[in-house]
mmCIF file of C-alpha atoms and ligand atoms in Angstrom:
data_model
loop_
_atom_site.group_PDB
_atom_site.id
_atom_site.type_symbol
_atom_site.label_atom_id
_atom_site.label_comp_id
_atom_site.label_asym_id
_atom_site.label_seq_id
_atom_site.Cartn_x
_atom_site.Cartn_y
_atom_site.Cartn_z
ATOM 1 C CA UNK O 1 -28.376 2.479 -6.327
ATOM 2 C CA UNK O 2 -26.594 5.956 -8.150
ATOM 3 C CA UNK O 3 -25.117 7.658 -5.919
ATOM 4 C CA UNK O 4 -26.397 10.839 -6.776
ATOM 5 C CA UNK O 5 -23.946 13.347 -5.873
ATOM 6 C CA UNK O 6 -21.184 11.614 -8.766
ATOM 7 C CA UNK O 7 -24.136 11.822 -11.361
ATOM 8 C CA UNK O 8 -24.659 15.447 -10.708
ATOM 9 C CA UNK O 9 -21.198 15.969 -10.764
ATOM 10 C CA UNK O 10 -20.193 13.442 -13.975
ATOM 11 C CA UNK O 11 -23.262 15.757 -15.173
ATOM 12 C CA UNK O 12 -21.610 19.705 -14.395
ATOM 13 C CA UNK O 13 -17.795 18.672 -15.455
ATOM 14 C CA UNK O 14 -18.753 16.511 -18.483
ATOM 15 C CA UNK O 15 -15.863 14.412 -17.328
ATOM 16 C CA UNK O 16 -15.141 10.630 -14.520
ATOM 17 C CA UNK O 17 -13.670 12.558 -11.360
ATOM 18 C CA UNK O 18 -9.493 13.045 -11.404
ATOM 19 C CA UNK O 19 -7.236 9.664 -11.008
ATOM 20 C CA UNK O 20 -5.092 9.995 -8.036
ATOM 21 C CA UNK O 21 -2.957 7.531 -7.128
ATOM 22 C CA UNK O 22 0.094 7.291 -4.661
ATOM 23 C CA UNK O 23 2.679 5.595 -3.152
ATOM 24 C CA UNK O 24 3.226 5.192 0.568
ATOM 25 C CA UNK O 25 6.956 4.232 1.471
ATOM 26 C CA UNK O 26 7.602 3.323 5.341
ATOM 27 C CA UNK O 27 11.009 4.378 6.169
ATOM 28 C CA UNK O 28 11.863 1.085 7.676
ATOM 29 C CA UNK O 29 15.154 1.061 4.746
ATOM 30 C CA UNK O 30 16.053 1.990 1.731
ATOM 31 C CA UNK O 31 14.272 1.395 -1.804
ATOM 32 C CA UNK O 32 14.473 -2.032 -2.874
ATOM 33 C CA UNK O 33 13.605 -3.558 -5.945
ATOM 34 C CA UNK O 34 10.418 -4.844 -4.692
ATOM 35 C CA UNK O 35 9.054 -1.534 -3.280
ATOM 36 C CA UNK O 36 10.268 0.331 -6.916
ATOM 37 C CA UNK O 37 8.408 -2.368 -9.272
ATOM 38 C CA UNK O 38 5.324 -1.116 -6.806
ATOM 39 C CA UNK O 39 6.320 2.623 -7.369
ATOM 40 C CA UNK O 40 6.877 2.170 -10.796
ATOM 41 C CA UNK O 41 3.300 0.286 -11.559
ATOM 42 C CA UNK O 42 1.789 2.831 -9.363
ATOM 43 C CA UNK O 43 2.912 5.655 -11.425
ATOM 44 C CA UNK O 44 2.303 4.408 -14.941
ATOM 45 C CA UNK O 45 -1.034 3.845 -13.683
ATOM 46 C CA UNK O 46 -1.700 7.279 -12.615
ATOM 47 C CA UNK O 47 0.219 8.720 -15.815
ATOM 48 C CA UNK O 48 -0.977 6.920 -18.497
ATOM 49 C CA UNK O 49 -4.472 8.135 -16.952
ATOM 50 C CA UNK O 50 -3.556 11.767 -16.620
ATOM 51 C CA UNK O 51 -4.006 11.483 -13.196
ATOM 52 C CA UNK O 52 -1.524 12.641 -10.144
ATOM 53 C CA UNK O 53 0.525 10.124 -8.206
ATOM 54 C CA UNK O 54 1.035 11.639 -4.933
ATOM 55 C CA UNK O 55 4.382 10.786 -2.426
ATOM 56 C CA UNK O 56 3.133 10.332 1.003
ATOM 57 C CA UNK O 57 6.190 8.970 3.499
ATOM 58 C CA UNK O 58 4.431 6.294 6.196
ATOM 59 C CA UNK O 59 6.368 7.749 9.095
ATOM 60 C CA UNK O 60 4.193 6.218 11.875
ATOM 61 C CA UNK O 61 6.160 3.680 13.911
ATOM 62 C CA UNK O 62 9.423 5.810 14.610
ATOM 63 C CA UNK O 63 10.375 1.797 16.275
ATOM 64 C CA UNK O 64 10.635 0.212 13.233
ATOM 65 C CA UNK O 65 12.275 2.901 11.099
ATOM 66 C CA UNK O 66 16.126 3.254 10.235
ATOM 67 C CA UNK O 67 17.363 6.551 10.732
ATOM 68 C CA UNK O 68 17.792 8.478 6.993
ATOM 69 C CA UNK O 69 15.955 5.990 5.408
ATOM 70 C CA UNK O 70 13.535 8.760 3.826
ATOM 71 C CA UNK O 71 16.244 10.522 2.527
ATOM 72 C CA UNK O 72 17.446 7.745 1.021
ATOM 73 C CA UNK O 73 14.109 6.939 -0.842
ATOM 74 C CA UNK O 74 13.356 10.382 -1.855
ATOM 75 C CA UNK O 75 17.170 10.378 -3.403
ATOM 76 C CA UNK O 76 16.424 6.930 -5.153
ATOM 77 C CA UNK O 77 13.135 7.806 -6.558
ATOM 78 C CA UNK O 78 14.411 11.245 -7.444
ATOM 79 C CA UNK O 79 17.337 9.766 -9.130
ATOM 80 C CA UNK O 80 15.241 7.331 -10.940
ATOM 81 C CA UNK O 81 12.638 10.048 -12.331
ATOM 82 C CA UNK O 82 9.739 9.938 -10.371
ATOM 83 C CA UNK O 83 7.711 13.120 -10.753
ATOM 84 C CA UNK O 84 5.052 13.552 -7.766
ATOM 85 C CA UNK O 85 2.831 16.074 -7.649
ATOM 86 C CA UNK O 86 3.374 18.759 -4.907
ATOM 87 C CA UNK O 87 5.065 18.415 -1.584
ATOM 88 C CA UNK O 88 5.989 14.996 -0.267
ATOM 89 C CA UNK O 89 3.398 14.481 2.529
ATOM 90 C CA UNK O 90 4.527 12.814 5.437
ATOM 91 C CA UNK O 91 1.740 10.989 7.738
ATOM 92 C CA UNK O 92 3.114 11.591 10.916
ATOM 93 C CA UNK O 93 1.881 15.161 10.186
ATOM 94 C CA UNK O 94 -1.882 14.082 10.055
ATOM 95 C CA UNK O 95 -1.790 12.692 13.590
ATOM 96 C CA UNK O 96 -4.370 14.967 14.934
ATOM 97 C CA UNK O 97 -6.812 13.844 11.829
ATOM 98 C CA UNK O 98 -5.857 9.703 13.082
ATOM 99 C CA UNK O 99 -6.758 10.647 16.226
ATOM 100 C CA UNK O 100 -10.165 12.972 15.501
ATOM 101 C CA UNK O 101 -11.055 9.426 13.540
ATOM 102 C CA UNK O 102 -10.164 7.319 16.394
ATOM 103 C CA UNK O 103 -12.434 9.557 18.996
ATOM 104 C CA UNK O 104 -15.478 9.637 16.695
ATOM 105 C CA UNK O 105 -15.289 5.530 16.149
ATOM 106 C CA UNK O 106 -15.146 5.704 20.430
ATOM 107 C CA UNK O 107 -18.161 8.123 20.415
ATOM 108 C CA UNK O 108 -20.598 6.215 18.039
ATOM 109 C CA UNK O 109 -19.922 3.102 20.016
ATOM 110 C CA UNK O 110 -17.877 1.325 17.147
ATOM 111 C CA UNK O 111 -14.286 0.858 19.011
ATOM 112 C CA UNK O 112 -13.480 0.277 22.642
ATOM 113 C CA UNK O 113 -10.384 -0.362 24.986
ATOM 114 C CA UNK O 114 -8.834 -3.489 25.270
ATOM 115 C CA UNK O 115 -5.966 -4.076 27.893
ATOM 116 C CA UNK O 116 -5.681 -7.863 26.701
ATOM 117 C CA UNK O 117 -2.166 -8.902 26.876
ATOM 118 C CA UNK O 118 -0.351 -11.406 24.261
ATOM 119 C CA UNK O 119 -0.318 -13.596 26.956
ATOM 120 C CA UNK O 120 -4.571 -13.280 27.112
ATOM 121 C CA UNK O 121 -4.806 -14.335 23.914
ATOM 122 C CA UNK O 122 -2.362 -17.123 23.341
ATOM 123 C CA UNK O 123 -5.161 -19.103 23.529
ATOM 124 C CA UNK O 124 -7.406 -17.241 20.643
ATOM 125 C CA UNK O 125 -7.824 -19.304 17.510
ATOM 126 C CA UNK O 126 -5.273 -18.377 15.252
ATOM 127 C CA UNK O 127 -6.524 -17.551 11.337
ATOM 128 C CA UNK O 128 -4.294 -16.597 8.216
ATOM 129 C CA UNK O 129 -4.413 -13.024 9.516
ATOM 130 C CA UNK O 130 -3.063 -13.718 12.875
ATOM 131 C CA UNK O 131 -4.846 -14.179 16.130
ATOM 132 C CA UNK O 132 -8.207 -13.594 16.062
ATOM 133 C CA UNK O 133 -9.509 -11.333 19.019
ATOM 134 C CA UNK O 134 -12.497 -13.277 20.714
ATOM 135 C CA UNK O 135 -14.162 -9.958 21.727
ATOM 136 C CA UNK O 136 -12.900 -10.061 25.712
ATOM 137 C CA UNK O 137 -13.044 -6.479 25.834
ATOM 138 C CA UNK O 138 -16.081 -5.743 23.919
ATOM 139 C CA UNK O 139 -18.296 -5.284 27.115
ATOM 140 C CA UNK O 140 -15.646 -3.267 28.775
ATOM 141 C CA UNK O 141 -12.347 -3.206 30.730
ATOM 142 C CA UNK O 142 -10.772 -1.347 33.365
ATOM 143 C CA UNK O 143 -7.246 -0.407 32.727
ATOM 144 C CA UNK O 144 -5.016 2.316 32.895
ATOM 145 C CA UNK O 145 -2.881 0.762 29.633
ATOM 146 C CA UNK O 146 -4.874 -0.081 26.425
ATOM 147 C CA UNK O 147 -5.111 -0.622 23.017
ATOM 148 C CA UNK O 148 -8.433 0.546 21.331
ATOM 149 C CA UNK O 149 -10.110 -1.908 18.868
ATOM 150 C CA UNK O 150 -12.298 -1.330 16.791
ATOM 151 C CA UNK O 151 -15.769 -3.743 16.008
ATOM 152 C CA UNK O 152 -16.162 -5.787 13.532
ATOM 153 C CA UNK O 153 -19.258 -7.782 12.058
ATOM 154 C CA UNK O 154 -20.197 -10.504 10.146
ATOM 155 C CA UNK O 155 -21.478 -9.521 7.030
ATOM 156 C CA UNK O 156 -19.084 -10.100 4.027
ATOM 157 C CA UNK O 157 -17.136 -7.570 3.151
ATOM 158 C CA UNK O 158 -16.538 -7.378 -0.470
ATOM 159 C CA UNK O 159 -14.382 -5.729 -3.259
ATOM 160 C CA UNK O 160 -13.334 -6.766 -7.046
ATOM 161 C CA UNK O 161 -9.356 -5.998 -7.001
ATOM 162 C CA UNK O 162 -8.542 -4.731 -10.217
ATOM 163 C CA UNK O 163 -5.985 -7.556 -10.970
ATOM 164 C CA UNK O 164 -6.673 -10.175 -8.591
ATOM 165 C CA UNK O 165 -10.366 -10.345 -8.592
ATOM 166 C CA UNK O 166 -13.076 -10.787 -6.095
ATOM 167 C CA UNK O 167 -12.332 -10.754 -2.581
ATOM 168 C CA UNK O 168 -14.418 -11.359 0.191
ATOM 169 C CA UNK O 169 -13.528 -11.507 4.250
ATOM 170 C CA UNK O 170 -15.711 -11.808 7.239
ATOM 171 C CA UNK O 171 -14.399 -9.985 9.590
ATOM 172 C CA UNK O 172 -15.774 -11.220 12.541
ATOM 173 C CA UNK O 173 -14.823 -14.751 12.359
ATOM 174 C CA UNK O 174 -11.676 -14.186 10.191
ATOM 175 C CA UNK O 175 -9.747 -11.141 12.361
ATOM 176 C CA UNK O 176 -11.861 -10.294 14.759
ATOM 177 C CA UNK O 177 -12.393 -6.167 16.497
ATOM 178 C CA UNK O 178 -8.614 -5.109 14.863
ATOM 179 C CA UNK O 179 -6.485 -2.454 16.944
ATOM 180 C CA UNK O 180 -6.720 0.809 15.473
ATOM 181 C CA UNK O 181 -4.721 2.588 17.878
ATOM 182 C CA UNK O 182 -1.737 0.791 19.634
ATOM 183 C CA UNK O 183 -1.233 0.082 23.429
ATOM 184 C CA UNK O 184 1.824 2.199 23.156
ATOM 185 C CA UNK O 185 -0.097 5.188 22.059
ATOM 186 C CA UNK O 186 0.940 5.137 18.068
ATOM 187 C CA UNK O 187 -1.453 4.712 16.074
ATOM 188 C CA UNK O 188 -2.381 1.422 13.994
ATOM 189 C CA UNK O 189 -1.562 1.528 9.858
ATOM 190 C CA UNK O 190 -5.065 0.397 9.312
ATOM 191 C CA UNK O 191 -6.311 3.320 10.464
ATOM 192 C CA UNK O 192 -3.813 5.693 9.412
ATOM 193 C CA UNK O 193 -3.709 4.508 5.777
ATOM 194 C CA UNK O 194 -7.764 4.585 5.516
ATOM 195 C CA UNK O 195 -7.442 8.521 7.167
ATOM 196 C CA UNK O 196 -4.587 9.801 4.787
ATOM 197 C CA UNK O 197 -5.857 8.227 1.475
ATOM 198 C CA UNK O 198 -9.264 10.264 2.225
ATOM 199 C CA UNK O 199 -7.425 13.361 3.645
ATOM 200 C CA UNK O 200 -5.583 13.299 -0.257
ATOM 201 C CA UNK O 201 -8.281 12.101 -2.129
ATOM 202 C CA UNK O 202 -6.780 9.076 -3.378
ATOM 203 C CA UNK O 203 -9.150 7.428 -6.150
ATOM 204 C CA UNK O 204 -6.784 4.738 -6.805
ATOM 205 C CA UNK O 205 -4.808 2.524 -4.783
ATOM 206 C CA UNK O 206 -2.090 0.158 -6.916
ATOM 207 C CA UNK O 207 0.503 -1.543 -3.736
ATOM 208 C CA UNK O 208 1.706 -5.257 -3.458
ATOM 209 C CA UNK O 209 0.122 -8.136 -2.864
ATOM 210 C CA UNK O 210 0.852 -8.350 1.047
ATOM 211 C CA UNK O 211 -1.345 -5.881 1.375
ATOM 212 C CA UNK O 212 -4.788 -7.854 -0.534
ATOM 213 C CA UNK O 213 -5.635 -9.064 3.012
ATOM 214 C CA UNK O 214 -5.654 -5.808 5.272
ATOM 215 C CA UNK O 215 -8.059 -4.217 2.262
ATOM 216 C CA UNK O 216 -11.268 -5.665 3.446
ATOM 217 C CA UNK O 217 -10.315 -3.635 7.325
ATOM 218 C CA UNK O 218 -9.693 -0.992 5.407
ATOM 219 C CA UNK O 219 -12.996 -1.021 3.923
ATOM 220 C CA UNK O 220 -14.996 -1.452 7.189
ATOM 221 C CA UNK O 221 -13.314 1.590 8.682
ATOM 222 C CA UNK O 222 -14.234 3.509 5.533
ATOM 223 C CA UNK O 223 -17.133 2.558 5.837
ATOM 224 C CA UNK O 224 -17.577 3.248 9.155
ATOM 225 C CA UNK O 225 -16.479 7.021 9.239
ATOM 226 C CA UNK O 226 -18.293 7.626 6.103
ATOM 227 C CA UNK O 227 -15.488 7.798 3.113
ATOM 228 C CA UNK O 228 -15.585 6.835 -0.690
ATOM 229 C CA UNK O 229 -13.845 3.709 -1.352
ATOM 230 C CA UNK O 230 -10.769 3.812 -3.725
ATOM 231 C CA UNK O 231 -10.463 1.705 -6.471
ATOM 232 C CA UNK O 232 -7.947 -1.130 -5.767
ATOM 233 C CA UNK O 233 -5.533 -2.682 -7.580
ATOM 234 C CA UNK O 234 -2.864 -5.170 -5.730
ATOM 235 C CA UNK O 235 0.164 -6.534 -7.833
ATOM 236 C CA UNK O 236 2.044 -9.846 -7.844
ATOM 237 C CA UNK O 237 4.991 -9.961 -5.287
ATOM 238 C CA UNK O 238 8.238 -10.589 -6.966
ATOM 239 C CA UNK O 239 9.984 -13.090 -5.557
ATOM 240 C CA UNK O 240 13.619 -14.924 -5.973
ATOM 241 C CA UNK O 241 14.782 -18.077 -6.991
ATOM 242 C CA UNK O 242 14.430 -19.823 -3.726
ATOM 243 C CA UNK O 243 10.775 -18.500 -3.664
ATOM 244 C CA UNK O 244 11.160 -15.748 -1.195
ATOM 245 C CA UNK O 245 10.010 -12.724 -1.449
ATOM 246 C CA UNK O 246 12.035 -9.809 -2.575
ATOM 247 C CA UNK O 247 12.177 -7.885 0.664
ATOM 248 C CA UNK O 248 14.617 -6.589 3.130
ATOM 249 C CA UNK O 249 13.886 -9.187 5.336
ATOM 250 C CA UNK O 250 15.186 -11.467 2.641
ATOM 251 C CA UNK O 251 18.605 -9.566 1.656
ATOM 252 C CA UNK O 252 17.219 -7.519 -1.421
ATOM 253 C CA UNK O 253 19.668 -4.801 -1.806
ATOM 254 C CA UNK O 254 18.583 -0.944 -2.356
ATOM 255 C CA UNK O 255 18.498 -0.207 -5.518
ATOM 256 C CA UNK O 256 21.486 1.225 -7.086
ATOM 257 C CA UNK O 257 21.479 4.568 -7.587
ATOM 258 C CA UNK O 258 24.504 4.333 -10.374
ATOM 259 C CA UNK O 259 22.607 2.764 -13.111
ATOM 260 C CA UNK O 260 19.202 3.441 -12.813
ATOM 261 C CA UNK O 261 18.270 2.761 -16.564
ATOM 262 C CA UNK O 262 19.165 -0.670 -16.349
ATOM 263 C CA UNK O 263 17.902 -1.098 -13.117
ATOM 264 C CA UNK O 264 14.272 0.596 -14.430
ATOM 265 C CA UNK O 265 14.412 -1.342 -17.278
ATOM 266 C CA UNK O 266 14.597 -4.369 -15.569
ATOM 267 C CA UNK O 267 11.626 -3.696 -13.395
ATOM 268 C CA UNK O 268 9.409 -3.102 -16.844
ATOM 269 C CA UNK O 269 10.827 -6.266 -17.706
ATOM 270 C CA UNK O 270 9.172 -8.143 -14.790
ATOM 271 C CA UNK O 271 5.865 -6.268 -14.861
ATOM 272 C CA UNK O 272 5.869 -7.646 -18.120
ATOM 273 C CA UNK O 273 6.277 -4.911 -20.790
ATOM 274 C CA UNK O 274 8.929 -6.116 -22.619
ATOM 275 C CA UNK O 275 11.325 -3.683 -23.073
ATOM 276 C CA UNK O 276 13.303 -3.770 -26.181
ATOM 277 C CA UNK O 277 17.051 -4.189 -24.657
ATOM 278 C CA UNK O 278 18.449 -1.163 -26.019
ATOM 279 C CA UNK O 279 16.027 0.873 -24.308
ATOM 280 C CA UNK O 280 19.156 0.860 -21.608
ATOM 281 C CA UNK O 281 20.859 2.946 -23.439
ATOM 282 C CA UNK O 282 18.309 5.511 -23.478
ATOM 283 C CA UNK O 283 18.080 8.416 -20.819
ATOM 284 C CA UNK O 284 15.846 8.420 -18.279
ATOM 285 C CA UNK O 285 13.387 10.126 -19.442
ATOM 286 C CA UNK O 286 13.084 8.383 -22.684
ATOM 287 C CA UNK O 287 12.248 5.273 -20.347
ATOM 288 C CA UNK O 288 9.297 6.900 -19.122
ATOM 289 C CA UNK O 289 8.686 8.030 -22.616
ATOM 290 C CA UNK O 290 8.460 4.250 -23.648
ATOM 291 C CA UNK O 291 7.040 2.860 -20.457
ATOM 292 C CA UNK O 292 4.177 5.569 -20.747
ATOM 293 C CA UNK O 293 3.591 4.692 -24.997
ATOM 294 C CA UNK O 294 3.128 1.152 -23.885
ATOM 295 C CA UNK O 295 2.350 0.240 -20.445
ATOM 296 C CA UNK O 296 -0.405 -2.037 -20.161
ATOM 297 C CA UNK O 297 -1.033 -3.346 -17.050
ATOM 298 C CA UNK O 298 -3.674 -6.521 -17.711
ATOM 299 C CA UNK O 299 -0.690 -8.406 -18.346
ATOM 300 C CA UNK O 300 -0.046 -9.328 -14.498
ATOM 301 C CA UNK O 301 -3.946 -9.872 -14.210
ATOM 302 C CA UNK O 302 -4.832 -12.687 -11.828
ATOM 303 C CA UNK O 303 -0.743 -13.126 -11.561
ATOM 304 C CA UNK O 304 0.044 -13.681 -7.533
ATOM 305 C CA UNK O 305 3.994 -14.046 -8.150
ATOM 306 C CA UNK O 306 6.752 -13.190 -10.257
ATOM 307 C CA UNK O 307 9.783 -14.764 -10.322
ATOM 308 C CA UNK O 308 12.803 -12.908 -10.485
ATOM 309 C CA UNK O 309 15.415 -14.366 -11.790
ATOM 310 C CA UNK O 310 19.445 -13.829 -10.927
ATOM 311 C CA UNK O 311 20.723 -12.492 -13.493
ATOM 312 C CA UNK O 312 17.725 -9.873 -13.578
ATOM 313 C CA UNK O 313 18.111 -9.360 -9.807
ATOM 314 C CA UNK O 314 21.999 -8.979 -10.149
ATOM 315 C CA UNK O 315 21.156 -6.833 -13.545
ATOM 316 C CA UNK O 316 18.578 -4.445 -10.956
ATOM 317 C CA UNK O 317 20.711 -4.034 -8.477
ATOM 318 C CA UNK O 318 23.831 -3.372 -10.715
ATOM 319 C CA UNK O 319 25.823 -6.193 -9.653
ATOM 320 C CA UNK O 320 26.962 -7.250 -13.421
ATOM 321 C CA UNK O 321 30.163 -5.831 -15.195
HETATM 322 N N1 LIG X 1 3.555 1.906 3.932
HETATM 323 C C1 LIG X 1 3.191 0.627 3.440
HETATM 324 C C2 LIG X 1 4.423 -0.156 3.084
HETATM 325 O O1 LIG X 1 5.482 0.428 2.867
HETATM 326 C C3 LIG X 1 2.304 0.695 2.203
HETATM 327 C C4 LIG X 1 0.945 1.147 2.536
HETATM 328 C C5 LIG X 1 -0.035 1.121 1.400
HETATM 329 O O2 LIG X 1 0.363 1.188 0.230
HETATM 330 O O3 LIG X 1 -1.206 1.073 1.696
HETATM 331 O O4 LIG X 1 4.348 -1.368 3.029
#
């Protein structure tokens, strides 16, 4: 069915509503090669569509983050060009808004407490997101302690990701009632990231491919307090020659803040673009300049991995010469 209100509006402005895109750092380290080639697809996306990419630090699990690790990535992407529009938004600033969103799923019935313990569900069947919760809580518990999960149902949840195609979960069976608010009283990045992209406005949401299966639990809770669904578009992970992936947990480096053209130009190089090799001796900005002229983005379509070769890596992260 047309939703109404976006006729009306298409109908007043003459014009499809704004792009806005983002990207969504956690300060758990610094920038590494595989969280630029995300903020670098990310903001082609949103510039080549005259739309604004938005910086919003993911500042929500203070046990998990290294201490100056923000400054660090604001230097980097500072350093390597990135243009955001307005303020850097942290999300430990909308806590009030995670938690207004976590009362109203209590008060409509959709989420409820759940003191289960890891050792209460070492038994639950285990699926390729994790455990999955077999509902113990659902009719009620009595605890001082608890998580808060919310419901979950049946009914496929659906979405066509802009690269990777159609995806479909049932929730129910496949995760179970998910924990949007943490026994220890922070609150869970499901719910947090669904909450901040509709504080912003975010239309459209480009992020790696580790994130495809959390979508459809972002969806239900969109659904379930009422928001517009972002477009999505998830993009291969790159990985290294002994087919892990490019993350800190795997000894990628940060990037090197000495030679960021070469370092950029290697990252258009394995989304694909083919940049001519002299564009390293180019500024900066005449990198964007190119990337901008050419970036097409349907060449990583239905692509779940890129390999990143050695010599690239050692190329990103400076390590030649
Ligand atoms: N903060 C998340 C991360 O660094 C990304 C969240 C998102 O893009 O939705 O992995």
């Amino acid at each position: 069915m047309p939703n109404v209100s976006s006729e009306i509006g298409t109908i007043v402005t003459g014009k499809p509503a704004t792009y806005i895109g983002r990207f969504a750092p956690s300060p758990t380290g610094p920038l590494h090669f595989g969280s630029l080639l995300a903020a670098v697809a990310s903001y082609l996306e949103a510039r080549t569509r005259d739309g604004q990419w938005l910086l919003r630090v993911e500042d929500i699990d203070p046990p998990r983050e290294q201490p100056g690790a923000t400054d660090l990535i604001l230097n980097a992407l500072e350093r390597y060009g990135f243009e955001w529009g307005g303020e850097v938004s942290y999300q430990s600033g909308s806590r009030d808004a995670h938690a207004a969103a976590v009362t109203r799923l209590l008060d409509a019935g959709l989420a409820y407490p759940c003191n289960c313990s890891r050792r209460d569900l070492a038994n639950a069947p285990h699926g390729p997101l994790g455990r999955i919760y077999p509902g113990t809580c659902r009719a009620g518990c009595d605890a001082d302690e608890f998580a808060i999960r919310v419901r979950t149902e049946n009914e496929p949840i659906a979405f066509e990701d802009q690269l990777q195609g159609r995806q479909v979960q049932q929730l129910e069976v496949e995760s179970g009632d998910f924990i949007i608010l943490r026994r220890d009283g922070l609150i869970a990045y499901q719910l947090a990231v669904v909450v901040d992209d509709h504080l912003q406005g975010i239309t459209d949401i480009v992020r790696g491919i580790d994130l495809l299966d959390s979508t459809p639990r972002q969806l239900w809770l969109q659904q379930l307090l009422g928001y517009a669904r972002p477009n999505y578009m998830h993009l291969p992970v790159a990985i290294n020659e002994r087919g892990q992936k490019l993350s800190k947990s795997h000894g990628a480096g940060a990037i090197s803040l000495e030679r960021p053209q070469e370092t950029l130009v290697v990252a258009l190089e394995v989304l694909g673009q083919q940049p001519p090799s002299e564009l390293v001796d180019g500024t900066i900005p005449d990198i964007w300049l190119w990337a901008k002229e050419r970036w097409r983005i349907d060449v990583l379509r239905g692509i779940a991995e890129i390999p990143v070769g050695h010599i690239a890596l050692a190329r990103a992260e400076n390590r030649l010469s």
